[in-house]
């Protein structure tokens, strides 16, 4: 599932390739990713427009056009590929348009950009500046911007009875984090994922704030995490999967303390953590009793 580092990697690749090119023509092959827009409306609004810039906010990508933008959310398995319009006959190569390709943009200068999505939870549609503004307004701060402060983060967590794992996945608290980077940030901060937001100490909040930024920066530097479906627009895999410390490592010894990494359900998501490195809040119950789903691991 693409999160901030993967979407940012895509943005950087596309920023080198797309600005200045015109959408000469386009094909839509499936209506679902465009909803509530119709295929005809999408084609009408995008055709003939020039791509001005490629921007990212949270897990959203925006291809800014002369009028409005193409909004892309990759959902679970969405991919954007840019390729020369003359395709070599390389059967089976992932980046070639196939039955999972829902939208193809034919760009000036001999390039195609296409949106591929096996599970079809992704979105691509044309939005006005006003619609984009409404969408962005609902999102919390960008974690790598100066708007994400320890004090703002603390305020967003106070009086929240939900787990810190759920709060990190809440895009209104902080934008762009999903399951992988939530688990990795919590591990690096030494905070148990089941800890309730309101019970976090200022020291824990501060450590978590730092670890979120470090993990995301490091993941961007390694071009994101490829576990199965994530590829950049040039069909390259990410490299951060080798650096994951807990995500996907359940049953393996913790790299820090050799305790076995656990996978439990927290915030309805499979959550990877080390019970020794991530002790619970300093109260009678500890993380084990707070985690109701402990008896029901994913
Ligand atoms: Zn450990």
PDB file of C-alpha atoms and ligand atoms in Angstrom:
ATOM      1  CA  UNK A   1       0.000   0.000   0.000  1.00  0.00           C
ATOM      2  CA  UNK A   2       1.697   3.213  -1.069  1.00  0.00           C
ATOM      3  CA  UNK A   3       2.248   5.648   1.793  1.00  0.00           C
ATOM      4  CA  UNK A   4       3.963   9.041   1.889  1.00  0.00           C
ATOM      5  CA  UNK A   5       7.485   7.834   0.904  1.00  0.00           C
ATOM      6  CA  UNK A   6       6.225   5.837  -2.069  1.00  0.00           C
ATOM      7  CA  UNK A   7       3.943   8.617  -3.325  1.00  0.00           C
ATOM      8  CA  UNK A   8       6.749  11.142  -2.847  1.00  0.00           C
ATOM      9  CA  UNK A   9       9.096   8.908  -4.861  1.00  0.00           C
ATOM     10  CA  UNK A  10       6.522   8.746  -7.655  1.00  0.00           C
ATOM     11  CA  UNK A  11       6.136  12.519  -7.521  1.00  0.00           C
ATOM     12  CA  UNK A  12       9.867  13.056  -7.858  1.00  0.00           C
ATOM     13  CA  UNK A  13      10.130  10.757 -10.871  1.00  0.00           C
ATOM     14  CA  UNK A  14       7.097  12.294 -12.578  1.00  0.00           C
ATOM     15  CA  UNK A  15       8.282  15.843 -11.847  1.00  0.00           C
ATOM     16  CA  UNK A  16      11.265  15.129 -14.063  1.00  0.00           C
ATOM     17  CA  UNK A  17       9.122  13.828 -16.885  1.00  0.00           C
ATOM     18  CA  UNK A  18       5.699  15.437 -17.066  1.00  0.00           C
ATOM     19  CA  UNK A  19       5.688  19.230 -16.655  1.00  0.00           C
ATOM     20  CA  UNK A  20       5.319  20.991 -19.990  1.00  0.00           C
ATOM     21  CA  UNK A  21       3.784  18.026 -21.770  1.00  0.00           C
ATOM     22  CA  UNK A  22       0.290  18.266 -23.186  1.00  0.00           C
ATOM     23  CA  UNK A  23      -2.386  15.586 -22.840  1.00  0.00           C
ATOM     24  CA  UNK A  24      -2.998  14.971 -26.536  1.00  0.00           C
ATOM     25  CA  UNK A  25      -5.434  12.160 -26.050  1.00  0.00           C
ATOM     26  CA  UNK A  26      -6.589   9.711 -23.437  1.00  0.00           C
ATOM     27  CA  UNK A  27      -8.322   6.408 -23.010  1.00  0.00           C
ATOM     28  CA  UNK A  28     -10.382   5.253 -20.047  1.00  0.00           C
ATOM     29  CA  UNK A  29     -11.057   1.547 -19.766  1.00  0.00           C
ATOM     30  CA  UNK A  30     -12.803   1.271 -16.439  1.00  0.00           C
ATOM     31  CA  UNK A  31     -15.298   3.593 -14.734  1.00  0.00           C
ATOM     32  CA  UNK A  32     -14.694   2.727 -11.065  1.00  0.00           C
ATOM     33  CA  UNK A  33     -11.428   4.640 -10.443  1.00  0.00           C
ATOM     34  CA  UNK A  34     -13.020   7.779 -11.923  1.00  0.00           C
ATOM     35  CA  UNK A  35     -16.193   7.820  -9.829  1.00  0.00           C
ATOM     36  CA  UNK A  36     -18.147   9.955  -9.221  1.00  0.00           C
ATOM     37  CA  UNK A  37     -16.892  11.409 -12.517  1.00  0.00           C
ATOM     38  CA  UNK A  38     -17.987   9.752 -15.755  1.00  0.00           C
ATOM     39  CA  UNK A  39     -15.413   8.491 -18.229  1.00  0.00           C
ATOM     40  CA  UNK A  40     -16.688  11.012 -20.787  1.00  0.00           C
ATOM     41  CA  UNK A  41     -16.437  13.936 -18.363  1.00  0.00           C
ATOM     42  CA  UNK A  42     -12.934  12.950 -17.281  1.00  0.00           C
ATOM     43  CA  UNK A  43     -11.760  12.709 -20.885  1.00  0.00           C
ATOM     44  CA  UNK A  44     -13.401  16.008 -21.811  1.00  0.00           C
ATOM     45  CA  UNK A  45     -11.823  17.922 -18.908  1.00  0.00           C
ATOM     46  CA  UNK A  46      -8.321  16.530 -19.294  1.00  0.00           C
ATOM     47  CA  UNK A  47      -7.939  16.389 -23.074  1.00  0.00           C
ATOM     48  CA  UNK A  48      -5.757  19.097 -24.586  1.00  0.00           C
ATOM     49  CA  UNK A  49      -4.500  20.444 -21.269  1.00  0.00           C
ATOM     50  CA  UNK A  50      -0.866  20.911 -20.440  1.00  0.00           C
ATOM     51  CA  UNK A  51       0.637  19.451 -17.258  1.00  0.00           C
ATOM     52  CA  UNK A  52       2.073  22.329 -15.250  1.00  0.00           C
ATOM     53  CA  UNK A  53       3.466  20.576 -12.153  1.00  0.00           C
ATOM     54  CA  UNK A  54       3.330  17.379 -10.147  1.00  0.00           C
ATOM     55  CA  UNK A  55       2.547  17.832  -6.465  1.00  0.00           C
ATOM     56  CA  UNK A  56       1.886  15.655  -3.452  1.00  0.00           C
ATOM     57  CA  UNK A  57      -0.124  16.120  -0.286  1.00  0.00           C
ATOM     58  CA  UNK A  58      -0.368  13.183   2.146  1.00  0.00           C
ATOM     59  CA  UNK A  59      -0.932  10.104  -0.048  1.00  0.00           C
ATOM     60  CA  UNK A  60      -2.520  12.183  -2.835  1.00  0.00           C
ATOM     61  CA  UNK A  61      -0.761  13.063  -6.033  1.00  0.00           C
ATOM     62  CA  UNK A  62      -1.878  16.037  -8.128  1.00  0.00           C
ATOM     63  CA  UNK A  63      -0.993  16.607 -11.735  1.00  0.00           C
ATOM     64  CA  UNK A  64      -1.622  20.338 -11.953  1.00  0.00           C
ATOM     65  CA  UNK A  65      -3.129  21.273 -15.303  1.00  0.00           C
ATOM     66  CA  UNK A  66      -3.810  24.651 -16.879  1.00  0.00           C
ATOM     67  CA  UNK A  67      -7.354  24.291 -15.495  1.00  0.00           C
ATOM     68  CA  UNK A  68      -7.832  22.145 -12.420  1.00  0.00           C
ATOM     69  CA  UNK A  69      -5.805  19.038 -11.612  1.00  0.00           C
ATOM     70  CA  UNK A  70      -5.777  15.311 -12.043  1.00  0.00           C
ATOM     71  CA  UNK A  71      -6.084  13.865  -8.553  1.00  0.00           C
ATOM     72  CA  UNK A  72      -4.598  10.424  -8.002  1.00  0.00           C
ATOM     73  CA  UNK A  73      -4.879   8.209  -4.926  1.00  0.00           C
ATOM     74  CA  UNK A  74      -3.263   4.820  -5.361  1.00  0.00           C
ATOM     75  CA  UNK A  75      -5.442   2.985  -2.830  1.00  0.00           C
ATOM     76  CA  UNK A  76      -4.133  -0.539  -2.212  1.00  0.00           C
ATOM     77  CA  UNK A  77      -2.439  -1.523  -5.454  1.00  0.00           C
ATOM     78  CA  UNK A  78      -2.570   1.526  -7.739  1.00  0.00           C
ATOM     79  CA  UNK A  79       0.444   2.290  -9.938  1.00  0.00           C
ATOM     80  CA  UNK A  80       1.431   5.079 -12.307  1.00  0.00           C
ATOM     81  CA  UNK A  81       3.832   4.257 -15.102  1.00  0.00           C
ATOM     82  CA  UNK A  82       5.444   6.600 -17.594  1.00  0.00           C
ATOM     83  CA  UNK A  83       6.844   5.050 -20.748  1.00  0.00           C
ATOM     84  CA  UNK A  84       7.907   6.022 -24.246  1.00  0.00           C
ATOM     85  CA  UNK A  85       4.951   5.752 -26.588  1.00  0.00           C
ATOM     86  CA  UNK A  86       6.756   3.231 -28.770  1.00  0.00           C
ATOM     87  CA  UNK A  87       6.633   0.123 -26.649  1.00  0.00           C
ATOM     88  CA  UNK A  88       9.026  -2.666 -27.230  1.00  0.00           C
ATOM     89  CA  UNK A  89       7.423  -6.082 -27.439  1.00  0.00           C
ATOM     90  CA  UNK A  90       8.379  -7.250 -23.959  1.00  0.00           C
ATOM     91  CA  UNK A  91       5.598  -9.650 -23.109  1.00  0.00           C
ATOM     92  CA  UNK A  92       4.947 -10.056 -19.429  1.00  0.00           C
ATOM     93  CA  UNK A  93       6.793  -6.917 -18.432  1.00  0.00           C
ATOM     94  CA  UNK A  94       4.872  -5.295 -15.642  1.00  0.00           C
ATOM     95  CA  UNK A  95       5.006  -1.775 -16.955  1.00  0.00           C
ATOM     96  CA  UNK A  96       3.179  -2.510 -20.199  1.00  0.00           C
ATOM     97  CA  UNK A  97      -0.519  -1.650 -20.360  1.00  0.00           C
ATOM     98  CA  UNK A  98      -2.628  -4.724 -19.654  1.00  0.00           C
ATOM     99  CA  UNK A  99      -6.120  -5.639 -18.439  1.00  0.00           C
ATOM    100  CA  UNK A 100      -5.445  -3.847 -15.131  1.00  0.00           C
ATOM    101  CA  UNK A 101      -4.721  -0.551 -16.892  1.00  0.00           C
ATOM    102  CA  UNK A 102      -7.717   1.748 -16.399  1.00  0.00           C
ATOM    103  CA  UNK A 103      -6.537   5.083 -17.793  1.00  0.00           C
ATOM    104  CA  UNK A 104      -3.910   5.921 -20.432  1.00  0.00           C
ATOM    105  CA  UNK A 105      -2.780   9.488 -21.146  1.00  0.00           C
ATOM    106  CA  UNK A 106      -1.015  10.091 -24.455  1.00  0.00           C
ATOM    107  CA  UNK A 107       1.351  13.010 -23.875  1.00  0.00           C
ATOM    108  CA  UNK A 108       3.228  15.283 -26.241  1.00  0.00           C
ATOM    109  CA  UNK A 109       6.845  14.391 -26.807  1.00  0.00           C
ATOM    110  CA  UNK A 110       6.128  10.698 -27.282  1.00  0.00           C
ATOM    111  CA  UNK A 111       5.256   9.602 -23.768  1.00  0.00           C
ATOM    112  CA  UNK A 112       2.355   7.739 -22.215  1.00  0.00           C
ATOM    113  CA  UNK A 113       1.330   7.837 -18.583  1.00  0.00           C
ATOM    114  CA  UNK A 114      -0.968   5.145 -17.361  1.00  0.00           C
ATOM    115  CA  UNK A 115      -2.819   4.200 -14.234  1.00  0.00           C
ATOM    116  CA  UNK A 116      -2.880   0.518 -13.369  1.00  0.00           C
ATOM    117  CA  UNK A 117      -4.681  -0.962 -10.374  1.00  0.00           C
ATOM    118  CA  UNK A 118      -5.301  -4.648  -9.792  1.00  0.00           C
ATOM    119  CA  UNK A 119      -7.613  -4.331  -6.789  1.00  0.00           C
ATOM    120  CA  UNK A 120      -9.309  -1.132  -7.972  1.00  0.00           C
ATOM    121  CA  UNK A 121      -9.401   0.802  -4.704  1.00  0.00           C
ATOM    122  CA  UNK A 122      -7.384   3.597  -6.302  1.00  0.00           C
ATOM    123  CA  UNK A 123      -8.829   6.835  -7.675  1.00  0.00           C
ATOM    124  CA  UNK A 124      -8.020   9.111 -10.550  1.00  0.00           C
ATOM    125  CA  UNK A 125     -10.204  12.040 -11.535  1.00  0.00           C
ATOM    126  CA  UNK A 126     -10.205  15.634 -12.654  1.00  0.00           C
ATOM    127  CA  UNK A 127     -10.890  18.170  -9.884  1.00  0.00           C
ATOM    128  CA  UNK A 128     -11.299  21.929  -9.790  1.00  0.00           C
ATOM    129  CA  UNK A 129      -8.999  24.015  -7.583  1.00  0.00           C
ATOM    130  CA  UNK A 130     -11.939  24.479  -5.234  1.00  0.00           C
ATOM    131  CA  UNK A 131     -12.582  20.741  -4.921  1.00  0.00           C
ATOM    132  CA  UNK A 132      -8.903  20.173  -4.298  1.00  0.00           C
ATOM    133  CA  UNK A 133      -8.887  22.831  -1.571  1.00  0.00           C
ATOM    134  CA  UNK A 134     -11.810  21.160   0.193  1.00  0.00           C
ATOM    135  CA  UNK A 135     -10.044  17.822   0.115  1.00  0.00           C
ATOM    136  CA  UNK A 136      -6.753  19.191   1.429  1.00  0.00           C
ATOM    137  CA  UNK A 137      -8.476  21.098   4.214  1.00  0.00           C
ATOM    138  CA  UNK A 138      -9.509  17.852   5.883  1.00  0.00           C
ATOM    139  CA  UNK A 139      -5.930  16.587   6.127  1.00  0.00           C
ATOM    140  CA  UNK A 140      -3.623  17.046   9.081  1.00  0.00           C
ATOM    141  CA  UNK A 141      -0.106  18.502   8.763  1.00  0.00           C
ATOM    142  CA  UNK A 142       2.505  17.116   6.401  1.00  0.00           C
ATOM    143  CA  UNK A 143       4.894  15.289   8.733  1.00  0.00           C
ATOM    144  CA  UNK A 144       8.014  16.573   6.977  1.00  0.00           C
ATOM    145  CA  UNK A 145       6.870  20.191   6.948  1.00  0.00           C
ATOM    146  CA  UNK A 146       7.398  22.806   9.646  1.00  0.00           C
ATOM    147  CA  UNK A 147       3.625  22.645  10.300  1.00  0.00           C
ATOM    148  CA  UNK A 148       4.106  19.316  12.062  1.00  0.00           C
ATOM    149  CA  UNK A 149       5.293  20.399  15.505  1.00  0.00           C
ATOM    150  CA  UNK A 150       5.651  18.526  18.793  1.00  0.00           C
ATOM    151  CA  UNK A 151       3.157  20.900  20.385  1.00  0.00           C
ATOM    152  CA  UNK A 152       0.584  20.493  17.605  1.00  0.00           C
ATOM    153  CA  UNK A 153       1.052  16.730  17.699  1.00  0.00           C
ATOM    154  CA  UNK A 154       0.597  16.718  21.489  1.00  0.00           C
ATOM    155  CA  UNK A 155      -2.628  18.704  21.169  1.00  0.00           C
ATOM    156  CA  UNK A 156      -3.963  16.291  18.574  1.00  0.00           C
ATOM    157  CA  UNK A 157      -3.337  13.364  20.930  1.00  0.00           C
ATOM    158  CA  UNK A 158      -4.630  14.752  24.211  1.00  0.00           C
ATOM    159  CA  UNK A 159      -7.925  13.401  25.477  1.00  0.00           C
ATOM    160  CA  UNK A 160      -7.916  10.742  22.767  1.00  0.00           C
ATOM    161  CA  UNK A 161      -8.840   7.379  24.179  1.00  0.00           C
ATOM    162  CA  UNK A 162      -7.979   5.514  21.005  1.00  0.00           C
ATOM    163  CA  UNK A 163      -4.641   3.776  20.531  1.00  0.00           C
ATOM    164  CA  UNK A 164      -1.650   5.704  19.212  1.00  0.00           C
ATOM    165  CA  UNK A 165      -1.586   3.263  16.291  1.00  0.00           C
ATOM    166  CA  UNK A 166      -5.116   4.337  15.279  1.00  0.00           C
ATOM    167  CA  UNK A 167      -4.208   7.998  15.759  1.00  0.00           C
ATOM    168  CA  UNK A 168      -1.169   7.707  13.481  1.00  0.00           C
ATOM    169  CA  UNK A 169      -3.367   6.165  10.778  1.00  0.00           C
ATOM    170  CA  UNK A 170      -5.872   9.021  11.166  1.00  0.00           C
ATOM    171  CA  UNK A 171      -5.045  11.387   8.301  1.00  0.00           C
ATOM    172  CA  UNK A 172      -6.467  14.344  10.239  1.00  0.00           C
ATOM    173  CA  UNK A 173      -3.859  13.886  13.010  1.00  0.00           C
ATOM    174  CA  UNK A 174      -0.885  13.593  10.689  1.00  0.00           C
ATOM    175  CA  UNK A 175      -1.097  13.061   6.938  1.00  0.00           C
ATOM    176  CA  UNK A 176       0.479  10.365   4.797  1.00  0.00           C
ATOM    177  CA  UNK A 177       1.234   7.586   7.295  1.00  0.00           C
ATOM    178  CA  UNK A 178      -0.156   4.084   6.782  1.00  0.00           C
ATOM    179  CA  UNK A 179       0.384   0.711   8.397  1.00  0.00           C
ATOM    180  CA  UNK A 180       4.064   0.213   7.546  1.00  0.00           C
ATOM    181  CA  UNK A 181       5.407   3.577   8.677  1.00  0.00           C
ATOM    182  CA  UNK A 182       3.136   3.706  11.739  1.00  0.00           C
ATOM    183  CA  UNK A 183       4.601   0.422  13.022  1.00  0.00           C
ATOM    184  CA  UNK A 184       8.171   1.418  12.169  1.00  0.00           C
ATOM    185  CA  UNK A 185       7.836   4.845  13.808  1.00  0.00           C
ATOM    186  CA  UNK A 186       6.355   3.377  16.994  1.00  0.00           C
ATOM    187  CA  UNK A 187       9.138   0.789  17.225  1.00  0.00           C
ATOM    188  CA  UNK A 188      11.872   3.376  16.779  1.00  0.00           C
ATOM    189  CA  UNK A 189      10.227   5.612  19.391  1.00  0.00           C
ATOM    190  CA  UNK A 190       9.857   2.725  21.866  1.00  0.00           C
ATOM    191  CA  UNK A 191       6.113   3.283  22.194  1.00  0.00           C
ATOM    192  CA  UNK A 192       3.657   0.371  22.362  1.00  0.00           C
ATOM    193  CA  UNK A 193       1.067   0.671  19.555  1.00  0.00           C
ATOM    194  CA  UNK A 194      -1.819  -0.022  21.966  1.00  0.00           C
ATOM    195  CA  UNK A 195      -0.975   2.964  24.188  1.00  0.00           C
ATOM    196  CA  UNK A 196      -3.889   5.386  24.372  1.00  0.00           C
ATOM    197  CA  UNK A 197      -3.167   8.811  22.935  1.00  0.00           C
ATOM    198  CA  UNK A 198      -4.108  10.596  26.153  1.00  0.00           C
ATOM    199  CA  UNK A 199      -1.681   8.544  28.258  1.00  0.00           C
ATOM    200  CA  UNK A 200       1.452   9.320  26.225  1.00  0.00           C
ATOM    201  CA  UNK A 201       4.055  11.361  28.082  1.00  0.00           C
ATOM    202  CA  UNK A 202       5.545  14.458  26.508  1.00  0.00           C
ATOM    203  CA  UNK A 203       8.850  12.576  26.207  1.00  0.00           C
ATOM    204  CA  UNK A 204       7.116   9.783  24.268  1.00  0.00           C
ATOM    205  CA  UNK A 205       5.301  12.247  22.013  1.00  0.00           C
ATOM    206  CA  UNK A 206       8.553  14.023  21.307  1.00  0.00           C
ATOM    207  CA  UNK A 207      10.374  10.754  20.512  1.00  0.00           C
ATOM    208  CA  UNK A 208       7.535   9.672  18.248  1.00  0.00           C
ATOM    209  CA  UNK A 209       7.524  13.029  16.449  1.00  0.00           C
ATOM    210  CA  UNK A 210      11.249  12.614  15.781  1.00  0.00           C
ATOM    211  CA  UNK A 211      11.000   8.976  14.718  1.00  0.00           C
ATOM    212  CA  UNK A 212       8.125   9.648  12.294  1.00  0.00           C
ATOM    213  CA  UNK A 213      10.216  12.239  10.496  1.00  0.00           C
ATOM    214  CA  UNK A 214      13.361  10.096  10.519  1.00  0.00           C
ATOM    215  CA  UNK A 215      11.609   7.005   9.221  1.00  0.00           C
ATOM    216  CA  UNK A 216       9.830   8.879   6.440  1.00  0.00           C
ATOM    217  CA  UNK A 217      13.016  10.685   5.360  1.00  0.00           C
ATOM    218  CA  UNK A 218      15.012   7.474   5.364  1.00  0.00           C
ATOM    219  CA  UNK A 219      12.280   5.681   3.400  1.00  0.00           C
ATOM    220  CA  UNK A 220      12.190   8.462   0.791  1.00  0.00           C
ATOM    221  CA  UNK A 221      15.968   8.233   0.503  1.00  0.00           C
ATOM    222  CA  UNK A 222      15.576   4.522  -0.248  1.00  0.00           C
ATOM    223  CA  UNK A 223      12.733   5.195  -2.702  1.00  0.00           C
ATOM    224  CA  UNK A 224       9.996   3.607  -0.590  1.00  0.00           C
ATOM    225  CA  UNK A 225       9.069   0.060   0.384  1.00  0.00           C
ATOM    226  CA  UNK A 226       8.188  -2.672  -2.110  1.00  0.00           C
ATOM    227  CA  UNK A 227       6.481  -5.660  -0.525  1.00  0.00           C
ATOM    228  CA  UNK A 228       4.473  -6.685  -3.583  1.00  0.00           C
ATOM    229  CA  UNK A 229       2.778  -4.117  -5.819  1.00  0.00           C
ATOM    230  CA  UNK A 230       4.702  -0.919  -5.367  1.00  0.00           C
ATOM    231  CA  UNK A 231       6.881   0.190  -8.292  1.00  0.00           C
ATOM    232  CA  UNK A 232       7.906   3.677  -9.282  1.00  0.00           C
ATOM    233  CA  UNK A 233       6.844   5.103 -12.690  1.00  0.00           C
ATOM    234  CA  UNK A 234       9.926   3.535 -14.259  1.00  0.00           C
ATOM    235  CA  UNK A 235       9.108   0.075 -12.874  1.00  0.00           C
ATOM    236  CA  UNK A 236      11.806   0.238 -10.203  1.00  0.00           C
ATOM    237  CA  UNK A 237      11.291  -1.317  -6.785  1.00  0.00           C
ATOM    238  CA  UNK A 238      11.838   0.580  -3.564  1.00  0.00           C
ATOM    239  CA  UNK A 239      14.674  -0.330  -1.192  1.00  0.00           C
ATOM    240  CA  UNK A 240      13.349   0.363   2.283  1.00  0.00           C
ATOM    241  CA  UNK A 241      11.903  -3.161   2.782  1.00  0.00           C
ATOM    242  CA  UNK A 242      15.405  -4.344   3.733  1.00  0.00           C
ATOM    243  CA  UNK A 243      15.465  -1.735   6.513  1.00  0.00           C
ATOM    244  CA  UNK A 244      12.119  -2.541   8.121  1.00  0.00           C
ATOM    245  CA  UNK A 245      12.670  -3.414  11.761  1.00  0.00           C
ATOM    246  CA  UNK A 246       9.288  -4.852  12.752  1.00  0.00           C
ATOM    247  CA  UNK A 247       6.849  -4.616   9.829  1.00  0.00           C
ATOM    248  CA  UNK A 248       6.448  -8.078   8.276  1.00  0.00           C
ATOM    249  CA  UNK A 249       8.968  -9.539  10.748  1.00  0.00           C
ATOM    250  CA  UNK A 250       6.590 -11.266  13.163  1.00  0.00           C
ATOM    251  CA  UNK A 251       8.220 -14.321  14.740  1.00  0.00           C
ATOM    252  CA  UNK A 252      11.730 -13.055  13.998  1.00  0.00           C
ATOM    253  CA  UNK A 253      14.041 -11.952  16.824  1.00  0.00           C
ATOM    254  CA  UNK A 254      13.987  -8.190  17.390  1.00  0.00           C
ATOM    255  CA  UNK A 255      17.108  -6.611  15.875  1.00  0.00           C
ATOM    256  CA  UNK A 256      17.686  -4.692  19.104  1.00  0.00           C
ATOM    257  CA  UNK A 257      16.856  -7.120  21.947  1.00  0.00           C
ATOM    258  CA  UNK A 258      16.226 -10.561  20.343  1.00  0.00           C
ATOM    259  CA  UNK A 259      12.685 -10.786  21.788  1.00  0.00           C
ATOM    260  CA  UNK A 260      10.377 -12.237  19.123  1.00  0.00           C
ATOM    261  CA  UNK A 261       8.534  -9.580  17.130  1.00  0.00           C
ATOM    262  CA  UNK A 262       4.765  -9.893  17.559  1.00  0.00           C
ATOM    263  CA  UNK A 263       1.886  -9.256  15.207  1.00  0.00           C
ATOM    264  CA  UNK A 264      -1.411  -8.371  16.886  1.00  0.00           C
ATOM    265  CA  UNK A 265      -4.508  -6.551  15.751  1.00  0.00           C
ATOM    266  CA  UNK A 266      -4.622  -2.911  16.873  1.00  0.00           C
ATOM    267  CA  UNK A 267      -6.861  -0.319  15.211  1.00  0.00           C
ATOM    268  CA  UNK A 268      -8.262  -3.203  13.100  1.00  0.00           C
ATOM    269  CA  UNK A 269      -4.881  -3.557  11.426  1.00  0.00           C
ATOM    270  CA  UNK A 270      -2.142  -6.132  11.693  1.00  0.00           C
ATOM    271  CA  UNK A 271       0.368  -4.403  13.972  1.00  0.00           C
ATOM    272  CA  UNK A 272       4.007  -5.394  14.329  1.00  0.00           C
ATOM    273  CA  UNK A 273       5.894  -4.549  17.498  1.00  0.00           C
ATOM    274  CA  UNK A 274       8.466  -5.675  20.053  1.00  0.00           C
ATOM    275  CA  UNK A 275       6.934  -5.996  23.535  1.00  0.00           C
ATOM    276  CA  UNK A 276      10.354  -5.492  25.167  1.00  0.00           C
ATOM    277  CA  UNK A 277      11.494  -2.428  23.192  1.00  0.00           C
ATOM    278  CA  UNK A 278       7.994  -0.913  23.257  1.00  0.00           C
ATOM    279  CA  UNK A 279       6.813  -1.168  26.873  1.00  0.00           C
ATOM    280  CA  UNK A 280       3.299  -0.007  27.671  1.00  0.00           C
ATOM    281  CA  UNK A 281       2.290   3.072  29.647  1.00  0.00           C
ATOM    282  CA  UNK A 282       3.432   3.228  33.266  1.00  0.00           C
ATOM    283  CA  UNK A 283       0.207   2.112  34.834  1.00  0.00           C
ATOM    284  CA  UNK A 284      -1.149  -1.033  36.423  1.00  0.00           C
ATOM    285  CA  UNK A 285      -2.567  -2.558  33.312  1.00  0.00           C
ATOM    286  CA  UNK A 286       0.292  -2.223  30.839  1.00  0.00           C
ATOM    287  CA  UNK A 287      -0.096  -2.731  27.127  1.00  0.00           C
ATOM    288  CA  UNK A 288      -1.273  -6.335  27.339  1.00  0.00           C
ATOM    289  CA  UNK A 289      -4.594  -5.629  28.986  1.00  0.00           C
ATOM    290  CA  UNK A 290      -5.242  -2.516  26.928  1.00  0.00           C
ATOM    291  CA  UNK A 291      -4.960  -4.583  23.786  1.00  0.00           C
ATOM    292  CA  UNK A 292      -8.318  -6.331  23.693  1.00  0.00           C
ATOM    293  CA  UNK A 293      -7.476  -8.074  20.456  1.00  0.00           C
ATOM    294  CA  UNK A 294      -4.484  -9.824  21.960  1.00  0.00           C
ATOM    295  CA  UNK A 295      -6.385 -13.114  22.107  1.00  0.00           C
ATOM    296  CA  UNK A 296      -7.380 -12.710  18.503  1.00  0.00           C
ATOM    297  CA  UNK A 297      -4.174 -12.147  16.547  1.00  0.00           C
ATOM    298  CA  UNK A 298      -4.331 -11.502  12.832  1.00  0.00           C
TER     299      UNK A 298
HETATM  300 ZN1  LIG B   1      13.169  -5.463  20.945  1.00  0.00          ZN
END
